Amino acid sequence: PDGLVFDPETVKGQRIKEDADYEGIRVKFLGFLDRSRIHMQIDIGFDDIIYPRPKLIEYPVILDFPKPHLKGYPPESVVSEKFEAMIKLGLLNSRMKDFYDIWLMMHKFDFEGSKLTEALRRTFAYRKTEVPEDKKLFAKEIYDEKSDRQTLWKAFLNKGDIKHAPEKLSSVAKEIEKFLYKPLNA
């Protein structure tokens, strides 16, 4: 035991419905480490294309105890699913977290181009979404610093107290374009 205690009375599950075709379950609960409250969240997706295969992920620990290993999505699948949803939903997507997650993963992980290419290809094909061919991957409002998207981005950064990400959504969008251009056009 690592001293972390989970409160079963706080477990709440809800259906995740990103769009009409794909869904999952989000489970939220509280953990306690002495008097510290730790908000926990687990998302479980169904009927997803996962490429490459799920892999063992070593989770960080707070105290000096063994690190748990759980199977999870490879980064290529996370990026391909988030990006596909961003393209499919277009301006209906108000989730700035998708932009942030892809931007963060670009900087945290080393991606093998062929694996990312294949993950994108499989996800877009399975979900019957057209792969964007334009060099500008997102709607013009994403690049407009006076649009409501920039306001949403600033609110997202402030709410999460995120200081390390670019202040401009257009900068993030351009970095994502550069990152995904070759895999999308391979």
CSV table of C-alpha atoms in Angstrom, one decimal:
chain,number,residue,atom,x,y,z
A,1,PRO,CA,0.0,0.0,0.0
A,2,ASP,CA,1.2,3.5,-0.8
A,3,GLY,CA,-1.0,5.4,1.6
A,4,LEU,CA,-3.5,6.5,-1.1
A,5,VAL,CA,-7.0,5.6,-0.1
A,6,PHE,CA,-9.9,5.7,-2.5
A,7,ASP,CA,-13.4,6.6,-1.4
A,8,PRO,CA,-15.9,4.3,-3.0
A,9,GLU,CA,-18.8,6.6,-2.0
A,10,THR,CA,-17.5,9.2,-4.5
A,11,VAL,CA,-17.4,7.0,-7.6
A,12,LYS,CA,-19.5,8.5,-10.3
A,13,GLY,CA,-19.7,7.2,-13.9
A,14,GLN,CA,-21.1,9.0,-16.9
A,15,ARG,CA,-21.4,8.3,-20.6
A,16,ILE,CA,-18.9,10.1,-22.9
A,17,LYS,CA,-20.4,10.9,-26.2
A,18,GLU,CA,-17.8,12.8,-28.3
A,19,ASP,CA,-20.0,12.4,-31.4
A,20,ALA,CA,-22.9,10.2,-32.4
A,21,ASP,CA,-20.7,7.3,-33.5
A,22,TYR,CA,-18.2,6.7,-30.7
A,23,GLU,CA,-18.6,6.7,-27.0
A,24,GLY,CA,-17.2,5.5,-23.7
A,25,ILE,CA,-17.4,5.9,-20.0
A,26,ARG,CA,-15.8,8.5,-17.7
A,27,VAL,CA,-15.4,7.4,-14.1
A,28,LYS,CA,-14.5,10.1,-11.5
A,29,PHE,CA,-13.7,9.5,-7.8
A,30,LEU,CA,-11.7,10.9,-4.9
A,31,GLY,CA,-8.5,9.6,-3.5
A,32,PHE,CA,-6.9,10.8,-0.2
A,33,LEU,CA,-3.3,10.9,0.8
A,34,ASP,CA,-3.5,11.8,4.5
A,35,ARG,CA,-5.6,15.0,4.3
A,36,SER,CA,-5.0,15.8,0.7
A,37,ARG,CA,-7.9,15.3,-1.7
A,38,ILE,CA,-6.9,13.9,-5.1
A,39,HIS,CA,-9.4,14.1,-7.9
A,40,MET,CA,-9.2,11.0,-10.1
A,41,GLN,CA,-10.6,10.4,-13.6
A,42,ILE,CA,-10.5,7.3,-15.8
A,43,ASP,CA,-11.8,7.4,-19.4
A,44,ILE,CA,-12.7,4.1,-21.1
A,45,GLY,CA,-13.4,4.2,-24.8
A,46,PHE,CA,-15.2,1.5,-26.8
A,47,ASP,CA,-15.0,0.5,-30.4
A,48,ASP,CA,-11.8,2.4,-31.1
A,49,ILE,CA,-9.1,1.6,-33.6
A,50,ILE,CA,-5.9,1.4,-31.6
A,51,TYR,CA,-2.6,1.5,-33.6
A,52,PRO,CA,0.0,0.6,-32.7
A,53,ARG,CA,-1.2,-2.0,-30.1
A,54,PRO,CA,-1.9,-0.9,-26.5
A,55,LYS,CA,1.2,-0.8,-24.5
A,56,LEU,CA,2.3,-1.0,-20.9
A,57,ILE,CA,2.6,2.5,-19.5
A,58,GLU,CA,4.6,3.2,-16.3
A,59,TYR,CA,2.7,5.7,-14.2
A,60,PRO,CA,4.5,8.1,-12.0
A,61,VAL,CA,4.3,7.8,-8.2
A,62,ILE,CA,4.4,10.5,-5.5
A,63,LEU,CA,6.1,8.5,-2.8
A,64,ASP,CA,8.9,6.0,-3.0
A,65,PHE,CA,6.9,3.0,-4.0
A,66,PRO,CA,6.9,0.8,-7.1
A,67,LYS,CA,5.4,2.4,-10.2
A,68,PRO,CA,2.2,0.8,-11.4
A,69,HIS,CA,2.1,-0.5,-15.0
A,70,LEU,CA,-1.2,-0.4,-16.9
A,71,LYS,CA,-2.1,-1.0,-20.5
A,72,GLY,CA,-3.0,2.2,-22.3
A,73,TYR,CA,-3.3,3.9,-25.7
A,74,PRO,CA,-0.1,4.6,-27.5
A,75,PRO,CA,0.5,8.3,-28.2
A,76,GLU,CA,-0.1,7.8,-32.0
A,77,SER,CA,-3.7,6.6,-31.3
A,78,VAL,CA,-4.4,9.5,-28.9
A,79,VAL,CA,-3.2,12.0,-31.5
A,80,SER,CA,-5.0,10.4,-34.4
A,81,GLU,CA,-8.3,10.2,-32.5
A,82,LYS,CA,-8.2,13.7,-31.2
A,83,PHE,CA,-7.2,15.1,-34.5
A,84,GLU,CA,-9.9,13.2,-36.4
A,85,ALA,CA,-12.5,14.6,-34.0
A,86,MET,CA,-11.1,18.1,-34.5
A,87,ILE,CA,-11.4,17.8,-38.2
A,88,LYS,CA,-14.8,16.1,-38.2
A,89,LEU,CA,-16.4,18.6,-35.8
A,90,GLY,CA,-14.6,21.7,-37.3
A,91,LEU,CA,-15.9,24.9,-35.6
A,92,LEU,CA,-18.4,22.9,-33.6
A,93,ASN,CA,-15.5,21.6,-31.6
A,94,SER,CA,-15.1,23.9,-28.6
A,95,ARG,CA,-12.7,21.6,-26.8
A,96,MET,CA,-9.5,23.5,-26.6
A,97,LYS,CA,-8.1,20.5,-24.6
A,98,ASP,CA,-7.7,18.6,-27.9
A,99,PHE,CA,-5.4,21.3,-29.3
A,100,TYR,CA,-3.5,21.4,-26.0
A,101,ASP,CA,-3.2,17.6,-25.7
A,102,ILE,CA,-1.8,17.2,-29.2
A,103,TRP,CA,0.5,20.2,-28.7
A,104,LEU,CA,1.8,18.7,-25.4
A,105,MET,CA,2.2,15.2,-26.8
A,106,MET,CA,4.3,16.7,-29.7
A,107,HIS,CA,6.7,18.0,-27.2
A,108,LYS,CA,6.7,15.1,-24.7
A,109,PHE,CA,7.0,12.0,-27.0
A,110,ASP,CA,9.2,10.9,-29.8
A,111,PHE,CA,6.9,9.8,-32.6
A,112,GLU,CA,7.9,7.4,-35.3
A,113,GLY,CA,6.5,8.9,-38.6
A,114,SER,CA,5.3,5.6,-40.1
A,115,LYS,CA,3.4,4.6,-36.9
A,116,LEU,CA,1.7,8.0,-36.7
A,117,THR,CA,0.9,7.9,-40.4
A,118,GLU,CA,-0.7,4.5,-40.1
A,119,ALA,CA,-2.6,5.5,-36.9
A,120,LEU,CA,-4.0,8.5,-38.7
A,121,ARG,CA,-4.9,6.5,-41.8
A,122,ARG,CA,-6.7,3.8,-39.8
A,123,THR,CA,-8.6,6.2,-37.6
A,124,PHE,CA,-9.8,8.4,-40.5
A,125,ALA,CA,-10.8,5.3,-42.6
A,126,TYR,CA,-12.6,3.6,-39.7
A,127,ARG,CA,-14.5,6.8,-38.8
A,128,LYS,CA,-15.2,7.6,-42.5
A,129,THR,CA,-13.7,11.0,-42.2
A,130,GLU,CA,-11.9,12.6,-45.2
A,131,VAL,CA,-8.2,13.3,-44.6
A,132,PRO,CA,-7.7,17.1,-45.0
A,133,GLU,CA,-5.5,17.9,-48.1
A,134,ASP,CA,-5.2,21.6,-47.5
A,135,LYS,CA,-2.0,22.9,-45.8
A,136,LYS,CA,-4.3,24.9,-43.4
A,137,LEU,CA,-5.9,22.1,-41.4
A,138,PHE,CA,-8.2,24.2,-39.4
A,139,ALA,CA,-10.9,26.8,-40.1
A,140,LYS,CA,-9.7,30.4,-40.5
A,141,GLU,CA,-11.3,31.3,-37.1
A,142,ILE,CA,-8.6,29.2,-35.4
A,143,TYR,CA,-5.9,31.5,-36.8
A,144,ASP,CA,-7.8,34.7,-36.1
A,145,GLU,CA,-6.6,36.2,-32.8
A,146,LYS,CA,-9.8,38.2,-32.4
A,147,SER,CA,-12.2,35.2,-32.8
A,148,ASP,CA,-14.1,33.4,-30.1
A,149,ARG,CA,-11.7,30.5,-30.5
A,150,GLN,CA,-8.9,32.6,-29.1
A,151,THR,CA,-11.1,33.6,-26.2
A,152,LEU,CA,-11.9,29.9,-25.5
A,153,TRP,CA,-8.2,29.1,-25.7
A,154,LYS,CA,-7.3,31.9,-23.2
A,155,ALA,CA,-10.1,30.7,-20.9
A,156,PHE,CA,-8.8,27.1,-21.1
A,157,LEU,CA,-5.3,28.2,-20.2
A,158,ASN,CA,-6.5,30.3,-17.3
A,159,LYS,CA,-8.8,27.6,-15.9
A,160,GLY,CA,-6.1,25.0,-16.0
A,161,ASP,CA,-3.4,27.5,-14.8
A,162,ILE,CA,-1.4,26.4,-17.8
A,163,LYS,CA,1.7,28.7,-18.2
A,164,HIS,CA,3.9,26.7,-20.5
A,165,ALA,CA,1.7,26.6,-23.6
A,166,PRO,CA,1.6,29.3,-26.3
A,167,GLU,CA,-0.8,32.2,-25.5
A,168,LYS,CA,-2.1,32.2,-29.1
A,169,LEU,CA,-4.2,29.4,-30.4
A,170,SER,CA,-3.0,30.2,-33.9
A,171,SER,CA,0.6,29.3,-32.8
A,172,VAL,CA,-0.6,26.0,-31.5
A,173,ALA,CA,-2.5,25.3,-34.7
A,174,LYS,CA,0.5,26.1,-36.8
A,175,GLU,CA,2.7,23.8,-34.8
A,176,ILE,CA,0.2,21.0,-35.1
A,177,GLU,CA,0.0,21.6,-38.9
A,178,LYS,CA,3.8,21.3,-39.2
A,179,PHE,CA,3.8,18.2,-37.0
A,180,LEU,CA,1.1,16.4,-38.9
A,181,TYR,CA,1.8,17.6,-42.5
A,182,LYS,CA,4.2,14.7,-43.4
A,183,PRO,CA,2.2,11.9,-41.8
A,184,LEU,CA,-1.0,13.1,-43.4
A,185,ASN,CA,0.6,13.4,-46.8
A,186,ALA,CA,2.7,10.2,-46.7
